[in-house]
Amino acid sequence: MGPSVLTLININPNKLGALEEYALGLSSELIRRGNFAAVGFSDYPPPWLAQRFNSAEIKVLKFNYERGKIRFIRDLRKAIKKYEINILHATFYNIYSPVLIAATVGTSCRLIYSDQVSRIPGHRRKSILRSIFRFLKGRLCQKFIHAIIADAKFIKRCQMQDNFARPDKIKIIYNGVNLERFGDLGSSKREDILPAFGISPEPSVIVAIAQCIPWKGLNYLLEAAAIVVKERPNTTFIIIGDGPERVPLEKQADGLALKDNCIFTGNRVDTELFLGVADIFVLLSTWEEAFAFSLLEGMASGCPVVATRIGAIPESVVEGLTGILVPPHDALATADALLKLLKNDQLRLKMGREARKRVETHFSLDQWINQTIDVYEKALY
């Protein structure tokens, strides 16, 4: 008997983002191999996205954790029984919560988690008593967990250090992206995209995709942008994303005289178009970033990367080959790195080609899917 999988992702799917695309591709491949596949989200996707799943014969279910733990457990157990699920794969759920364990205990369903969560600064500062409690809780919960899929070596270390996870329980599978979606569209497309935002097609374009939250370091990007435009005024910074810090960031940009050089687009479902016209991609996280999808998307689009040397970022960006790594909280170092790439077309283009090649070799969506299914099959046999 092959894997009958319920992929449970604790997100509200309102776009075809990296995780939605992964769930669609993973489930489609399972069905192609003759297995059953369902996807559970915290809410139903919009009709246009639901149609993508329905046309692939993927069952889409809703499991809202916020509506109560008892109801959540009951609904999950019903689904496991109804669809004869033998693999429950959960992402963005607390690995050491008893809720999913309660949903699977007493069934033949294997419980697998993915850890793709970035860590905020200071997350390791625990009292001795709290550490003892986490040790006991972690070891107890792991008796009911078949595997933990870490999306980076850094995440595996966090699981072992913070939660005392057994190393034999952890499988490292790097995230991947759809290489067909994120290709190098080239500068010929700039006239179709940039004028809509009041931008001339001629300038250098630097793109950041990040939530407007403190841990994404966008304030340091704006400080670096102010330095860059003094030397290269024909440079445009495009920040794609939304969040509670957007208005303060827009005010900061105005205060730094960046009104004509900085565009805040809000959330977009067509990020591949902006990446296709970008010269450089930037991610300046100040928290310990997990294996960031946006970095892979930028690299897959043929962009050299300027990113902070923190968390799992150095596992995707190779210093000096696919981009430049800078210390967190350092606007001056960021500006120096950006100017180095802007001034050297040959270096910038070479790094962009190497970035694309690295994603093709190591971080494709197909690799991610196939390695995940391999975990499922080993769990059953």
Short mmCIF file of N, CA and C in Angstrom, two decimals, residues 51-130:
data_model
loop_
_atom_site.label_atom_id
_atom_site.label_comp_id
_atom_site.label_asym_id
_atom_site.label_seq_id
_atom_site.Cartn_x
_atom_site.Cartn_y
_atom_site.Cartn_z
N GLN A 51 -9.62 25.85 -8.10
CA GLN A 51 -9.77 25.17 -9.38
C GLN A 51 -8.49 24.46 -9.79
N ARG A 52 -7.32 25.05 -9.44
CA ARG A 52 -6.05 24.41 -9.77
C ARG A 52 -5.94 23.06 -9.07
N PHE A 53 -6.36 23.01 -7.81
CA PHE A 53 -6.32 21.75 -7.06
C PHE A 53 -7.39 20.78 -7.57
N ASN A 54 -8.58 21.30 -7.80
CA ASN A 54 -9.69 20.43 -8.24
C ASN A 54 -9.39 19.79 -9.59
N SER A 55 -8.79 20.55 -10.49
CA SER A 55 -8.51 20.01 -11.82
C SER A 55 -7.46 18.91 -11.77
N ALA A 56 -6.66 18.90 -10.71
CA ALA A 56 -5.66 17.84 -10.52
C ALA A 56 -6.20 16.70 -9.66
N GLU A 57 -7.52 16.76 -9.34
CA GLU A 57 -8.19 15.73 -8.54
C GLU A 57 -7.63 15.65 -7.12
N ILE A 58 -7.23 16.79 -6.60
CA ILE A 58 -6.71 16.88 -5.23
C ILE A 58 -7.84 17.35 -4.32
N LYS A 59 -8.07 16.63 -3.25
CA LYS A 59 -9.10 17.00 -2.29
C LYS A 59 -8.59 18.15 -1.42
N VAL A 60 -9.34 19.25 -1.36
CA VAL A 60 -8.97 20.40 -0.54
C VAL A 60 -9.89 20.46 0.67
N LEU A 61 -9.28 20.48 1.86
CA LEU A 61 -10.02 20.46 3.11
C LEU A 61 -9.67 21.68 3.95
N LYS A 62 -10.51 21.98 4.91
CA LYS A 62 -10.29 23.12 5.80
C LYS A 62 -10.20 22.63 7.24
N PHE A 63 -9.09 23.00 7.90
CA PHE A 63 -8.91 22.68 9.32
C PHE A 63 -8.44 23.96 10.01
N ASN A 64 -9.34 24.61 10.70
CA ASN A 64 -9.02 25.89 11.34
C ASN A 64 -8.71 25.67 12.81
N TYR A 65 -7.43 25.78 13.14
CA TYR A 65 -6.96 25.56 14.51
C TYR A 65 -7.57 26.57 15.49
N GLU A 66 -7.89 27.78 14.97
CA GLU A 66 -8.39 28.84 15.84
C GLU A 66 -9.82 28.59 16.30
N ARG A 67 -10.52 27.65 15.69
CA ARG A 67 -11.91 27.40 16.07
C ARG A 67 -12.04 26.46 17.26
N GLY A 68 -10.91 26.07 17.82
CA GLY A 68 -10.94 25.22 19.00
C GLY A 68 -10.20 23.92 18.80
N LYS A 69 -9.41 23.53 19.79
CA LYS A 69 -8.56 22.36 19.65
C LYS A 69 -9.37 21.06 19.56
N ILE A 70 -10.42 20.97 20.36
CA ILE A 70 -11.22 19.74 20.36
C ILE A 70 -11.85 19.52 19.00
N ARG A 71 -12.43 20.58 18.45
CA ARG A 71 -13.05 20.47 17.12
C ARG A 71 -12.01 20.15 16.06
N PHE A 72 -10.84 20.77 16.19
CA PHE A 72 -9.75 20.55 15.24
C PHE A 72 -9.33 19.08 15.25
N ILE A 73 -9.15 18.52 16.45
CA ILE A 73 -8.76 17.11 16.58
C ILE A 73 -9.85 16.20 16.01
N ARG A 74 -11.09 16.51 16.34
CA ARG A 74 -12.21 15.69 15.86
C ARG A 74 -12.29 15.68 14.34
N ASP A 75 -12.17 16.87 13.72
CA ASP A 75 -12.26 16.97 12.26
C ASP A 75 -11.10 16.24 11.58
N LEU A 76 -9.91 16.33 12.18
CA LEU A 76 -8.77 15.63 11.61
C LEU A 76 -8.94 14.12 11.69
N ARG A 77 -9.39 13.63 12.82
CA ARG A 77 -9.58 12.19 12.98
C ARG A 77 -10.63 11.67 12.00
N LYS A 78 -11.68 12.46 11.77
CA LYS A 78 -12.70 12.06 10.79
C LYS A 78 -12.10 11.95 9.40
N ALA A 79 -11.27 12.94 9.04
CA ALA A 79 -10.66 12.93 7.71
C ALA A 79 -9.69 11.76 7.56
N ILE A 80 -8.93 11.49 8.61
CA ILE A 80 -7.98 10.37 8.56
C ILE A 80 -8.72 9.05 8.33
N LYS A 81 -9.84 8.89 9.01
CA LYS A 81 -10.62 7.67 8.86
C LYS A 81 -11.32 7.61 7.50
N LYS A 82 -11.94 8.72 7.09
CA LYS A 82 -12.72 8.74 5.85
C LYS A 82 -11.85 8.48 4.63
N TYR A 83 -10.67 9.10 4.59
CA TYR A 83 -9.82 8.99 3.41
C TYR A 83 -8.68 7.98 3.59
N GLU A 84 -8.72 7.24 4.70
CA GLU A 84 -7.72 6.20 4.99
C GLU A 84 -6.30 6.78 4.89
N ILE A 85 -6.10 7.90 5.55
CA ILE A 85 -4.81 8.60 5.53
C ILE A 85 -3.78 7.81 6.34
N ASN A 86 -2.63 7.54 5.74
CA ASN A 86 -1.56 6.90 6.52
C ASN A 86 -0.33 7.79 6.70
N ILE A 87 -0.36 9.00 6.10
CA ILE A 87 0.68 10.00 6.32
C ILE A 87 0.02 11.34 6.56
N LEU A 88 0.21 11.92 7.73
CA LEU A 88 -0.22 13.28 8.02
C LEU A 88 1.04 14.14 8.10
N HIS A 89 1.17 15.07 7.16
CA HIS A 89 2.37 15.89 7.05
C HIS A 89 1.98 17.34 7.35
N ALA A 90 2.47 17.88 8.47
CA ALA A 90 2.04 19.19 8.95
C ALA A 90 3.18 20.22 8.85
N THR A 91 2.83 21.41 8.39
CA THR A 91 3.77 22.52 8.28
C THR A 91 3.17 23.75 8.97
N PHE A 92 4.01 24.48 9.70
CA PHE A 92 3.61 25.68 10.46
C PHE A 92 2.66 25.35 11.61
N TYR A 93 2.84 24.15 12.17
CA TYR A 93 2.18 23.79 13.41
C TYR A 93 3.25 23.53 14.46
N ASN A 94 2.90 23.77 15.72
CA ASN A 94 3.82 23.54 16.82
C ASN A 94 4.14 22.04 16.89
N ILE A 95 5.40 21.72 16.64
CA ILE A 95 5.81 20.32 16.58
C ILE A 95 5.60 19.62 17.92
N TYR A 96 5.71 20.35 19.00
CA TYR A 96 5.64 19.72 20.32
C TYR A 96 4.32 20.03 21.04
N SER A 97 3.30 20.30 20.24
CA SER A 97 1.95 20.41 20.78
C SER A 97 1.29 19.04 20.74
N PRO A 98 0.49 18.72 21.73
CA PRO A 98 -0.17 17.40 21.73
C PRO A 98 -1.36 17.30 20.78
N VAL A 99 -1.71 18.41 20.11
CA VAL A 99 -2.94 18.42 19.32
C VAL A 99 -2.88 17.44 18.14
N LEU A 100 -1.86 17.54 17.30
CA LEU A 100 -1.77 16.64 16.15
C LEU A 100 -1.46 15.21 16.59
N ILE A 101 -0.74 15.08 17.69
CA ILE A 101 -0.50 13.74 18.23
C ILE A 101 -1.83 13.10 18.62
N ALA A 102 -2.70 13.89 19.27
CA ALA A 102 -4.02 13.37 19.67
C ALA A 102 -4.86 12.99 18.45
N ALA A 103 -4.65 13.68 17.34
CA ALA A 103 -5.42 13.39 16.13
C ALA A 103 -4.98 12.08 15.47
N THR A 104 -3.75 11.67 15.71
CA THR A 104 -3.23 10.48 15.03
C THR A 104 -3.05 9.28 15.96
N VAL A 105 -2.98 9.49 17.26
CA VAL A 105 -2.76 8.37 18.17
C VAL A 105 -3.91 7.37 18.07
N GLY A 106 -3.55 6.10 18.06
CA GLY A 106 -4.55 5.05 17.94
C GLY A 106 -4.94 4.75 16.51
N THR A 107 -4.33 5.45 15.55
CA THR A 107 -4.57 5.17 14.13
C THR A 107 -3.28 4.61 13.52
N SER A 108 -3.37 4.20 12.26
CA SER A 108 -2.17 3.71 11.56
C SER A 108 -1.46 4.85 10.82
N CYS A 109 -1.83 6.08 11.13
CA CYS A 109 -1.31 7.25 10.42
C CYS A 109 0.02 7.68 11.02
N ARG A 110 1.05 7.83 10.15
CA ARG A 110 2.35 8.35 10.58
C ARG A 110 2.30 9.87 10.60
N LEU A 111 2.86 10.46 11.64
CA LEU A 111 2.87 11.92 11.79
C LEU A 111 4.25 12.45 11.42
N ILE A 112 4.27 13.35 10.44
CA ILE A 112 5.51 13.97 9.97
C ILE A 112 5.33 15.48 10.02
N TYR A 113 6.34 16.17 10.52
CA TYR A 113 6.30 17.63 10.58
C TYR A 113 7.37 18.20 9.65
N SER A 114 7.11 19.40 9.15
CA SER A 114 8.15 20.21 8.53
C SER A 114 8.40 21.43 9.40
N ASP A 115 9.66 21.74 9.61
CA ASP A 115 10.05 22.95 10.35
C ASP A 115 10.66 23.92 9.34
N GLN A 116 9.93 24.99 9.05
CA GLN A 116 10.38 26.03 8.14
C GLN A 116 10.30 27.41 8.79
N VAL A 117 10.45 27.42 10.11
CA VAL A 117 10.18 28.63 10.88
C VAL A 117 11.47 29.35 11.23
N SER A 118 11.51 30.65 10.92
CA SER A 118 12.65 31.48 11.33
C SER A 118 12.61 31.73 12.83
N ARG A 119 13.77 31.93 13.40
CA ARG A 119 13.88 32.13 14.86
C ARG A 119 14.17 33.59 15.17
N ILE A 120 13.43 34.15 16.13
CA ILE A 120 13.67 35.53 16.52
C ILE A 120 14.90 35.60 17.42
N PRO A 121 15.59 36.74 17.46
CA PRO A 121 16.77 36.87 18.32
C PRO A 121 16.45 36.56 19.78
N GLY A 122 17.36 35.86 20.43
CA GLY A 122 17.19 35.54 21.84
C GLY A 122 16.35 34.32 22.12
N HIS A 123 16.00 33.55 21.07
CA HIS A 123 15.11 32.41 21.29
C HIS A 123 15.78 31.30 22.11
N ARG A 124 17.11 31.33 22.21
CA ARG A 124 17.79 30.27 22.95
C ARG A 124 17.94 30.58 24.45
N ARG A 125 17.61 31.78 24.86
CA ARG A 125 17.79 32.14 26.27
C ARG A 125 16.67 31.52 27.09
N LYS A 126 16.95 30.40 27.70
CA LYS A 126 15.96 29.67 28.50
C LYS A 126 16.52 29.41 29.88
N SER A 127 15.63 29.42 30.88
CA SER A 127 16.05 29.06 32.22
C SER A 127 16.32 27.57 32.30
N ILE A 128 17.02 27.15 33.34
CA ILE A 128 17.33 25.73 33.50
C ILE A 128 16.04 24.91 33.63
N LEU A 129 15.11 25.42 34.42
CA LEU A 129 13.85 24.69 34.61
C LEU A 129 13.09 24.57 33.28
N ARG A 130 13.08 25.65 32.52
CA ARG A 130 12.39 25.61 31.23
C ARG A 130 13.08 24.65 30.26
#
